[in-house]
CSV table of C-alpha atoms and ligand atoms in Angstrom, one decimal:
chain,number,residue,atom,x,y,z
A,1,MET,CA,-9.4,-22.8,-2.4
A,2,TRP,CA,-6.9,-20.0,-1.8
A,3,TYR,CA,-3.6,-18.9,-3.3
A,4,PHE,CA,-0.5,-17.4,-1.8
A,5,CYS,CA,1.4,-15.5,-4.4
A,6,SER,CA,4.9,-14.0,-4.0
A,7,PRO,CA,7.7,-12.9,-6.2
A,8,GLU,CA,11.2,-14.2,-5.4
A,9,ILE,CA,12.2,-11.8,-2.6
A,10,VAL,CA,15.8,-10.8,-2.2
A,11,PHE,CA,16.2,-8.8,1.0
A,12,GLY,CA,18.7,-7.3,3.4
A,13,GLU,CA,21.5,-4.8,3.0
A,14,GLY,CA,23.3,-5.3,-0.3
A,15,SER,CA,20.5,-7.1,-2.0
A,16,LEU,CA,20.6,-4.6,-4.9
A,17,ASP,CA,23.7,-6.6,-6.0
A,18,GLU,CA,21.3,-9.2,-7.2
A,19,LEU,CA,20.8,-7.0,-10.3
A,20,ASP,CA,24.4,-7.6,-11.3
A,21,GLU,CA,23.5,-11.2,-12.2
A,22,LEU,CA,20.4,-10.3,-14.3
A,23,ARG,CA,20.1,-11.5,-17.8
A,24,GLY,CA,18.5,-9.3,-20.5
A,25,ARG,CA,19.0,-6.6,-23.0
A,26,ARG,CA,17.1,-3.5,-22.0
A,27,ALA,CA,15.4,-2.2,-18.9
A,28,LEU,CA,12.8,0.5,-18.5
A,29,ILE,CA,13.0,2.0,-15.0
A,30,VAL,CA,9.6,3.4,-13.9
A,31,THR,CA,10.1,5.9,-11.1
A,32,ASP,CA,9.6,9.5,-10.0
A,33,ASP,CA,11.8,12.6,-10.4
A,34,THR,CA,12.6,12.9,-6.7
A,35,LEU,CA,14.3,9.5,-6.8
A,36,VAL,CA,16.3,10.6,-9.8
A,37,GLN,CA,17.5,13.7,-7.9
A,38,LEU,CA,18.3,11.6,-4.8
A,39,GLY,CA,20.6,9.4,-6.9
A,40,LEU,CA,18.7,6.2,-6.3
A,41,VAL,CA,18.0,5.8,-10.0
A,42,ASP,CA,21.7,6.0,-10.7
A,43,ARG,CA,22.4,3.3,-8.2
A,44,VAL,CA,20.1,1.0,-10.0
A,45,LYS,CA,21.5,1.9,-13.4
A,46,ALA,CA,25.0,1.2,-12.2
A,47,HIS,CA,24.0,-2.4,-11.3
A,48,LEU,CA,22.2,-2.8,-14.6
A,49,ASP,CA,25.3,-1.6,-16.4
A,50,LYS,CA,27.3,-4.3,-14.6
A,51,ALA,CA,24.9,-6.8,-15.9
A,52,GLY,CA,25.3,-5.4,-19.5
A,53,ILE,CA,21.7,-4.2,-19.6
A,54,GLU,CA,20.9,-0.9,-21.2
A,55,SER,CA,18.6,1.2,-19.1
A,56,HIS,CA,16.0,3.8,-19.9
A,57,VAL,CA,14.1,5.9,-17.4
A,58,PHE,CA,10.5,7.0,-17.2
A,59,ASP,CA,10.4,9.3,-14.2
A,60,ALA,CA,7.0,11.1,-14.6
A,61,VAL,CA,5.1,9.1,-11.9
A,62,GLU,CA,3.3,11.4,-9.4
A,63,PRO,CA,2.1,10.3,-5.9
A,64,ASP,CA,-1.1,8.4,-6.4
A,65,PRO,CA,-0.5,7.8,-10.1
A,66,SER,CA,-3.2,8.6,-12.6
A,67,VAL,CA,-4.4,6.5,-15.6
A,68,GLN,CA,-3.0,9.3,-17.9
A,69,THR,CA,0.5,8.9,-16.5
A,70,VAL,CA,0.3,5.2,-17.0
A,71,ARG,CA,-0.7,5.7,-20.6
A,72,LYS,CA,2.4,8.0,-21.2
A,73,GLY,CA,4.6,5.3,-19.6
A,74,VAL,CA,3.1,2.7,-22.0
A,75,GLU,CA,4.1,4.8,-25.0
A,76,VAL,CA,7.6,5.1,-23.7
A,77,ALA,CA,7.7,1.3,-23.2
A,78,GLN,CA,6.5,0.7,-26.7
A,79,ASP,CA,9.4,2.9,-28.0
A,80,VAL,CA,12.1,1.4,-25.7
A,81,ALA,CA,10.9,-2.2,-26.1
A,82,PRO,CA,12.4,-3.4,-22.8
A,83,ASP,CA,12.7,-7.0,-21.7
A,84,TRP,CA,12.7,-5.9,-18.0
A,85,ILE,CA,10.5,-3.3,-16.4
A,86,VAL,CA,11.8,-2.0,-13.1
A,87,GLY,CA,9.4,-0.4,-10.7
A,88,LEU,CA,11.6,1.7,-8.4
A,89,GLY,CA,10.1,3.9,-5.7
A,90,GLY,CA,7.3,3.9,-3.2
A,91,GLY,CA,3.9,2.4,-4.0
A,92,SER,CA,3.2,5.0,-6.7
A,93,PRO,CA,6.0,4.1,-9.1
A,94,MET,CA,5.7,0.4,-8.3
A,95,ASP,CA,2.0,0.4,-9.1
A,96,ALA,CA,2.5,2.5,-12.2
A,97,ALA,CA,5.2,0.0,-13.3
A,98,LYS,CA,2.8,-2.9,-12.9
A,99,ALA,CA,0.1,-1.2,-15.0
A,100,ILE,CA,2.6,0.0,-17.6
A,101,TRP,CA,3.9,-3.5,-17.9
A,102,VAL,CA,0.5,-5.1,-18.4
A,103,LEU,CA,-0.6,-2.5,-21.0
A,104,TYR,CA,2.8,-2.8,-22.8
A,105,GLU,CA,2.1,-6.5,-23.1
A,106,ARG,CA,-1.6,-6.1,-23.8
A,107,PRO,CA,-2.2,-2.8,-25.6
A,108,ASP,CA,-5.7,-4.1,-26.5
A,109,LEU,CA,-6.8,-3.7,-22.8
A,110,HIS,CA,-8.3,-0.7,-21.1
A,111,PRO,CA,-6.7,-0.1,-17.6
A,112,ALA,CA,-10.1,-0.9,-16.0
A,113,GLU,CA,-9.9,-4.4,-17.6
A,114,ILE,CA,-6.9,-5.3,-15.4
A,115,ASN,CA,-8.9,-7.4,-13.0
A,116,PRO,CA,-8.6,-10.8,-11.3
A,117,PHE,CA,-11.0,-12.5,-13.7
A,118,VAL,CA,-9.1,-12.3,-17.0
A,119,HIS,CA,-6.2,-14.3,-18.4
A,120,LEU,CA,-3.6,-11.8,-19.2
A,121,ASN,CA,-0.9,-14.1,-20.7
A,122,LEU,CA,1.9,-11.8,-19.6
A,123,ARG,CA,5.7,-12.3,-19.8
A,124,GLN,CA,5.7,-12.5,-23.6
A,125,LYS,CA,7.8,-9.3,-23.9
A,126,ALA,CA,9.1,-8.5,-20.4
A,127,ARG,CA,9.3,-9.4,-16.8
A,128,LEU,CA,9.0,-7.1,-13.7
A,129,ILE,CA,11.3,-6.2,-10.9
A,130,THR,CA,10.2,-4.1,-7.9
A,131,ILE,CA,12.5,-2.2,-5.7
A,132,PRO,CA,10.8,-0.3,-2.8
A,133,THR,CA,12.3,3.0,-1.6
A,134,THR,CA,9.6,3.4,1.2
A,135,SER,CA,8.9,0.9,3.9
A,136,GLY,CA,5.2,0.9,3.6
A,137,THR,CA,3.0,-0.2,0.8
A,138,GLY,CA,4.2,-3.8,0.2
A,139,ALA,CA,3.4,-3.1,-3.5
A,140,GLU,CA,6.7,-4.9,-4.3
A,141,VAL,CA,5.1,-8.2,-3.4
A,142,THR,CA,1.4,-7.6,-4.1
A,143,TRP,CA,-0.5,-7.9,-7.4
A,144,GLY,CA,-2.8,-5.0,-6.5
A,145,ILE,CA,-2.5,-1.8,-8.5
A,146,VAL,CA,-4.1,1.4,-7.3
A,147,LEU,CA,-4.6,4.1,-9.9
A,148,THR,CA,-6.4,7.4,-9.5
A,149,ASP,CA,-9.1,8.5,-11.9
A,150,THR,CA,-8.4,12.2,-11.7
A,151,GLU,CA,-11.7,13.2,-13.4
A,152,GLU,CA,-13.9,11.4,-11.0
A,153,GLN,CA,-11.5,12.0,-8.0
A,154,ARG,CA,-11.5,8.3,-7.0
A,155,LYS,CA,-9.1,5.5,-6.6
A,156,MET,CA,-9.4,2.4,-8.7
A,157,GLY,CA,-8.4,-1.0,-7.4
A,158,LEU,CA,-7.0,-3.1,-10.2
A,159,GLY,CA,-4.7,-6.0,-10.6
A,160,ASN,CA,-4.4,-9.7,-11.5
A,161,ARG,CA,-2.3,-12.5,-10.0
A,162,GLU,CA,-0.3,-12.6,-13.2
A,163,ASN,CA,1.0,-9.1,-12.7
A,164,ILE,CA,2.9,-9.8,-9.5
A,165,ALA,CA,6.6,-9.0,-9.9
A,166,ASP,CA,9.1,-11.7,-10.8
A,167,ILE,CA,11.7,-10.4,-8.4
A,168,ALA,CA,11.3,-8.0,-5.4
A,169,ILE,CA,14.6,-6.5,-4.2
A,170,VAL,CA,14.1,-5.3,-0.6
A,171,ASP,CA,17.3,-3.4,0.2
A,172,PRO,CA,17.0,-1.1,3.2
A,173,VAL,CA,19.7,1.2,1.8
A,174,MET,CA,17.1,2.3,-0.7
A,175,ALA,CA,14.8,3.6,2.1
A,176,ALA,CA,17.5,5.0,4.4
A,177,GLY,CA,17.1,8.6,3.2
A,178,MET,CA,13.4,8.9,3.8
A,179,PRO,CA,12.6,12.0,5.9
A,180,PRO,CA,10.9,11.4,9.3
A,181,GLN,CA,7.4,12.3,8.1
A,182,LEU,CA,7.5,9.9,5.1
A,183,THR,CA,9.0,7.2,7.3
A,184,ALA,CA,6.0,7.7,9.7
A,185,ASP,CA,3.3,7.8,7.1
A,186,THR,CA,4.5,4.8,5.2
A,187,GLY,CA,5.3,2.7,8.3
A,188,LEU,CA,1.8,3.3,9.5
A,189,ASP,CA,0.5,2.0,6.1
A,190,ALA,CA,2.4,-1.2,6.8
A,191,LEU,CA,0.8,-1.5,10.2
A,192,THR,CA,-2.6,-0.9,8.7
A,193,HIS,CA,-1.9,-3.7,6.2
A,194,ALA,CA,-0.8,-6.1,8.9
A,195,VAL,CA,-3.8,-5.4,11.2
A,196,GLU,CA,-6.4,-5.4,8.4
A,197,GLY,CA,-4.8,-8.5,6.8
A,198,TYR,CA,-5.1,-10.3,10.1
A,199,THR,CA,-8.6,-9.2,10.9
A,200,CYS,CA,-10.4,-9.1,7.6
A,201,THR,CA,-12.8,-11.9,6.7
A,202,TRP,CA,-10.5,-13.2,4.0
A,203,HIS,CA,-7.6,-13.9,6.3
A,204,THR,CA,-6.2,-17.5,6.2
A,205,ASP,CA,-3.8,-19.7,8.2
A,206,VAL,CA,-1.2,-18.9,5.6
A,207,THR,CA,-1.4,-15.1,5.9
A,208,ASP,CA,-1.9,-14.8,9.7
A,209,GLY,CA,1.7,-15.4,10.6
A,210,VAL,CA,3.2,-12.8,8.3
A,211,CYS,CA,0.6,-10.3,9.5
A,212,VAL,CA,1.4,-10.7,13.1
A,213,GLY,CA,5.2,-10.7,12.5
A,214,ALA,CA,4.9,-7.5,10.5
A,215,ALA,CA,2.8,-5.7,13.1
A,216,ARG,CA,5.3,-6.6,15.8
A,217,LEU,CA,8.1,-5.2,13.7
A,218,VAL,CA,6.3,-1.9,13.1
A,219,PHE,CA,5.4,-1.5,16.8
A,220,GLN,CA,9.0,-2.2,17.8
A,221,TYR,CA,11.0,-0.4,15.1
A,222,LEU,CA,8.9,2.4,13.6
A,223,PRO,CA,9.5,4.8,16.5
A,224,ARG,CA,13.3,4.2,16.2
A,225,ALA,CA,13.3,4.7,12.4
A,226,VAL,CA,11.4,8.0,12.7
A,227,ALA,CA,13.5,9.3,15.6
A,228,ASP,CA,16.8,8.4,13.9
A,229,GLY,CA,16.8,7.7,10.2
A,230,SER,CA,20.4,6.6,10.3
A,231,ASP,CA,19.5,3.7,12.6
A,232,MET,CA,20.0,1.0,9.9
A,233,SER,CA,18.9,-1.8,12.1
A,234,ALA,CA,15.5,-0.2,12.5
A,235,ARG,CA,15.4,0.7,8.8
A,236,GLU,CA,16.1,-2.9,7.8
A,237,ARG,CA,13.5,-4.3,10.2
A,238,MET,CA,10.9,-1.8,8.9
A,239,HIS,CA,11.7,-2.6,5.3
A,240,ASN,CA,11.2,-6.3,6.0
A,241,GLY,CA,8.1,-5.6,8.0
A,242,ALA,CA,6.5,-3.7,5.2
A,243,THR,CA,7.2,-6.5,2.8
A,244,CYS,CA,5.8,-9.1,5.2
A,245,ALA,CA,2.6,-7.0,5.7
A,246,GLY,CA,2.4,-6.8,1.9
A,247,LEU,CA,2.5,-10.6,1.7
A,248,GLY,CA,-0.1,-10.8,4.4
A,249,PHE,CA,-2.8,-8.4,3.2
A,250,GLY,CA,-1.9,-9.0,-0.5
A,251,ASN,CA,-2.9,-12.7,-0.1
A,252,ALA,CA,-5.9,-11.9,2.1
A,253,MET,CA,-7.3,-8.3,1.8
A,254,ALA,CA,-7.2,-5.0,3.5
A,255,SER,CA,-10.4,-3.7,4.9
A,256,MET,CA,-12.5,-0.7,5.9
A,257,ALA,CA,-9.7,1.7,6.9
A,258,HIS,CA,-8.3,1.3,3.4
A,259,ALA,CA,-11.7,1.9,1.8
A,260,MET,CA,-12.1,5.1,3.9
A,261,GLY,CA,-8.5,6.1,3.5
A,262,HIS,CA,-8.6,5.8,-0.3
A,263,VAL,CA,-11.5,8.1,-0.3
A,264,LEU,CA,-9.9,10.7,1.9
A,265,GLY,CA,-6.7,10.5,-0.1
A,266,ALA,CA,-8.4,10.9,-3.5
A,267,THR,CA,-10.6,13.8,-2.2
A,268,PHE,CA,-8.2,15.8,-0.1
A,269,HIS,CA,-4.8,14.5,-1.2
A,270,VAL,CA,-3.8,13.1,2.2
A,271,PRO,CA,-0.8,10.7,1.8
A,272,HIS,CA,-2.0,7.1,1.7
A,273,GLY,CA,-0.4,5.8,4.9
A,274,ARG,CA,-1.5,8.8,6.9
A,275,ALA,CA,-5.1,8.5,5.6
A,276,VAL,CA,-5.6,4.8,6.2
A,277,SER,CA,-3.9,4.9,9.7
A,278,ILE,CA,-6.2,7.7,10.9
A,279,PHE,CA,-9.2,5.5,10.2
A,280,LEU,CA,-7.8,2.2,11.5
A,281,PRO,CA,-8.6,2.7,15.3
A,282,TYR,CA,-12.2,3.9,14.5
A,283,THR,CA,-12.9,0.9,12.3
A,284,ILE,CA,-11.5,-1.4,15.1
A,285,GLU,CA,-13.8,0.3,17.7
A,286,PHE,CA,-16.7,-0.1,15.3
A,287,ALA,CA,-16.0,-3.8,14.9
A,288,ALA,CA,-15.3,-4.3,18.6
A,289,ARG,CA,-18.9,-4.5,19.7
A,290,GLU,CA,-20.2,-7.1,17.3
A,291,ALA,CA,-17.0,-8.9,16.0
A,292,PRO,CA,-14.2,-8.3,18.4
A,293,GLY,CA,-12.7,-11.8,18.1
A,294,ARG,CA,-9.8,-11.3,15.7
A,295,PHE,CA,-9.0,-7.9,17.1
A,296,ALA,CA,-8.9,-9.3,20.7
A,297,ASP,CA,-6.6,-12.1,19.5
A,298,LEU,CA,-4.3,-9.5,18.0
A,299,ALA,CA,-4.3,-7.3,21.1
A,300,GLY,CA,-3.2,-10.4,23.1
A,301,LEU,CA,-0.4,-11.2,20.6
A,302,LEU,CA,0.8,-7.6,20.2
A,303,VAL,CA,0.1,-5.7,23.3
A,304,GLY,CA,-0.1,-8.6,25.8
A,305,PHE,CA,-3.6,-7.5,26.6
A,306,GLN,CA,-5.6,-10.5,27.8
A,307,ALA,CA,-9.0,-9.1,28.5
A,308,GLU,CA,-12.1,-10.4,26.8
A,309,GLY,CA,-13.5,-9.4,23.4
A,310,GLU,CA,-14.6,-5.8,23.1
A,311,LYS,CA,-12.3,-4.4,25.8
A,312,ALA,CA,-9.2,-6.0,24.2
A,313,ALA,CA,-10.2,-4.8,20.8
A,314,ARG,CA,-10.6,-1.2,22.1
A,315,ALA,CA,-7.2,-1.5,23.8
A,316,LEU,CA,-5.6,-2.4,20.5
A,317,ALA,CA,-7.2,0.7,18.9
A,318,GLU,CA,-5.8,2.9,21.7
A,319,ARG,CA,-2.4,1.3,21.4
A,320,ILE,CA,-2.4,2.2,17.7
A,321,ARG,CA,-3.4,5.8,18.5
A,322,ALA,CA,-0.6,6.0,21.0
A,323,LEU,CA,1.9,4.9,18.4
A,324,CYS,CA,0.6,7.5,16.0
A,325,ARG,CA,1.0,10.2,18.7
A,326,GLU,CA,4.5,8.9,19.6
A,327,ILE,CA,5.8,9.5,16.1
A,328,GLY,CA,3.9,12.8,15.6
A,329,ASN,CA,1.1,11.6,13.3
A,330,PRO,CA,-2.5,12.7,13.5
A,331,THR,CA,-5.3,10.6,15.0
A,332,SER,CA,-8.2,12.6,13.5
A,333,VAL,CA,-9.0,14.1,10.1
A,334,ALA,CA,-9.3,17.6,11.7
A,335,GLU,CA,-5.6,17.4,12.4
A,336,VAL,CA,-4.7,17.0,8.7
A,337,ASP,CA,-5.9,20.5,7.7
A,338,VAL,CA,-9.1,19.4,6.0
A,339,ALA,CA,-11.7,22.1,6.7
A,340,ARG,CA,-14.9,20.9,8.3
A,341,GLU,CA,-17.2,22.6,5.7
A,342,ALA,CA,-15.3,21.0,2.8
A,343,TYR,CA,-15.3,17.6,4.5
A,344,GLU,CA,-19.1,17.8,5.1
A,345,ALA,CA,-19.7,19.0,1.6
A,346,GLN,CA,-18.0,15.8,0.3
A,347,LEU,CA,-19.4,13.4,2.9
A,348,ASP,CA,-22.1,11.8,0.8
A,349,LYS,CA,-19.8,11.2,-2.1
A,350,MET,CA,-17.1,9.9,0.2
A,351,VAL,CA,-19.5,7.4,1.8
A,352,ASP,CA,-20.7,6.2,-1.7
A,353,ASP,CA,-17.1,5.9,-2.9
A,354,ALA,CA,-16.1,4.0,0.2
A,355,PHE,CA,-18.9,1.5,-0.4
A,356,ASN,CA,-17.7,1.1,-4.0
A,357,ASP,CA,-14.1,0.3,-2.8
A,358,THR,CA,-13.3,-3.4,-3.1
A,359,GLN,CA,-11.7,-3.3,0.4
A,360,ILE,CA,-14.9,-2.8,2.2
A,361,ILE,CA,-16.3,-6.2,1.5
A,362,THR,CA,-14.0,-7.9,4.0
A,363,ALA,CA,-15.0,-5.8,7.0
A,364,ALA,CA,-15.4,-7.8,10.2
A,365,ARG,CA,-18.6,-5.9,10.8
A,366,SER,CA,-20.4,-4.5,7.8
A,367,PRO,CA,-21.5,-0.9,8.2
A,368,SER,CA,-24.9,0.5,7.1
A,369,TYR,CA,-24.8,3.7,5.1
A,370,ASP,CA,-25.6,5.8,8.2
A,371,GLU,CA,-23.0,4.0,10.3
A,372,LEU,CA,-20.2,4.6,7.7
A,373,ARG,CA,-21.3,8.3,7.5
A,374,GLN,CA,-21.0,8.4,11.3
A,375,LEU,CA,-17.6,6.8,11.3
A,376,PHE,CA,-16.3,9.5,8.9
A,377,LEU,CA,-17.6,12.2,11.2
A,378,TYR,CA,-16.2,10.5,14.4
A,379,ALA,CA,-12.8,10.2,12.7
A,380,TYR,CA,-13.0,13.8,11.8
A,381,GLU,CA,-13.6,14.9,15.4
A,382,GLY,CA,-11.4,12.3,17.0
A,383,ARG,CA,-14.3,10.8,19.0
A,384,VAL,CA,-14.1,7.2,20.3
A,385,VAL,CA,-16.7,5.1,18.5
A,386,ASP,CA,-19.6,4.2,20.8
A,387,PHE,CA,-22.1,2.5,18.4
B,401,LIG,N1,-0.4,-2.0,-4.7
B,401,LIG,C1,-0.5,-2.1,-3.4
B,401,LIG,O1,-0.5,-3.2,-2.9
B,401,LIG,C2,-0.5,-0.8,-2.6
B,401,LIG,C3,-0.6,-0.9,-1.2
B,401,LIG,C4,-0.7,0.3,-0.5
B,401,LIG,C5,-0.6,1.5,-1.2
B,401,LIG,N2,-0.5,1.6,-2.5
B,401,LIG,C6,-0.5,2.8,-3.3
B,401,LIG,O2,0.9,3.3,-3.1
B,401,LIG,C7,0.9,4.8,-3.2
B,401,LIG,C8,1.6,5.3,-2.0
B,401,LIG,O3,2.9,4.9,-2.0
B,401,LIG,P1,4.0,5.4,-0.9
B,401,LIG,O4,3.3,5.7,0.3
B,401,LIG,O5,5.1,4.5,-0.9
B,401,LIG,O6,4.5,6.8,-1.5
B,401,LIG,P2,4.8,7.4,-3.0
B,401,LIG,O7,5.3,6.3,-3.8
B,401,LIG,O8,3.5,8.1,-3.5
B,401,LIG,O9,5.9,8.5,-2.7
B,401,LIG,C9,5.6,9.6,-1.9
B,401,LIG,C10,6.8,10.6,-2.0
B,401,LIG,O10,7.9,10.0,-1.3
B,401,LIG,C11,9.1,10.2,-2.1
B,401,LIG,N3,10.0,9.1,-1.8
B,401,LIG,C12,9.9,7.8,-2.1
B,401,LIG,N4,11.0,7.2,-1.6
B,401,LIG,C13,11.8,8.1,-1.0
B,401,LIG,C14,13.1,8.0,-0.4
B,401,LIG,N5,13.7,6.8,-0.2
B,401,LIG,N6,13.6,9.2,0.1
B,401,LIG,C15,13.0,10.3,-0.1
B,401,LIG,N7,11.8,10.5,-0.7
B,401,LIG,C16,11.2,9.3,-1.2
B,401,LIG,C17,8.5,10.1,-3.5
B,401,LIG,O11,9.4,10.7,-4.4
B,401,LIG,C18,7.2,10.9,-3.4
B,401,LIG,O12,7.4,12.3,-3.5
B,401,LIG,C19,-0.6,5.2,-3.2
B,401,LIG,O13,-1.0,5.4,-4.6
B,401,LIG,C20,-1.3,4.0,-2.7
B,401,LIG,O14,-2.7,3.9,-3.2
B,401,LIG,C21,-0.5,0.4,-3.3
B,402,LIG,ZN1,-2.1,0.7,2.3
């Protein structure tokens, strides 16, 4: 038995107007200070004003939000007593908003208790709206929450189907001001979601279509959105693509590139999308020898590559590297300024943490400890995987 969960999704240019019709008394906007400075928070407030909803702002969310930040946000929520929580931003503010909402409703819980196996009984005090300002994570439509444990330098995968947003407002205008590097990093996150959602062992008939559609959109429109941020048609298609990829992997799973990317991000502060997309081709090549089927299918659908098994899967990996190069992104860890000595010093912990990441269990080919270690090293050096 499987589920497909989604908020009501309002999308396309002008969809922020949906807020004008909202009913409620008080909203807490969870966001970051950059988005305040860029005027995006004011835009949302103006719409809430029209709806007669008083708004308060918690803007202390950092990239890769920590449990401590979430706790501060919960205190603000207890003071403000909102009936709407608005997660406005990239994945970081949207994930923080989900966690703040859950703990505002359920102050008896520890963050680590937000897992798929408990009954949370949410929506007694508030409901959740998500408004993405990056075209990448899909966190607007997923129930997953990624928080960072700063003491142990590791990412924690949390979430429960109940904490999915009620409404996701996917308005490309909110992402139109992203600089090229952020556009590239977050767009590659969406591609990684689409590819891993399609190829992981938890994929289903219901998620396959949105994953393929999302991957096509990224291949076609990401280079345009990076080259010319004012190309609103490319912006809109990327914003939709990221949401579709979120629906796909959020109702299936991500996989090894996410397990490895989470570890790199938590250890060396590499932005999420850049980290996971570096590892994606290596994990595809690793799967190619023993479990190429789904990757070969995808190569046929996306790249028109009709060869058999391993060869087609490897062509897909190369096509992804070519896209990364085309938009100026790295294809190896060495290129992101992580010193080799520091990387090797952390290698054993990184392998352990990757094995503890929930995303690794859906890998098409399960790695042994030594194989995962080798993969981290090959990805550092940019070597094509041959084992
Ligand atoms: N819950 C999920 O399903 C899910 C999926 C993937 C990733 N994540 C998590 O999401 C986080 C990454 O999110 P992200 O990649 O969207 O980045 P982010 O939210 O961390 O933001 C990165 C930077 O971009 C800035 N920014 C955001 N929108 C902007 C805009 N329109 N213009 C200019 N600057 C803007 C932010 O202020 C911030 O400084 C990570 O913590 C990752 O683990 C969650
Ligand atoms: Zn991701």
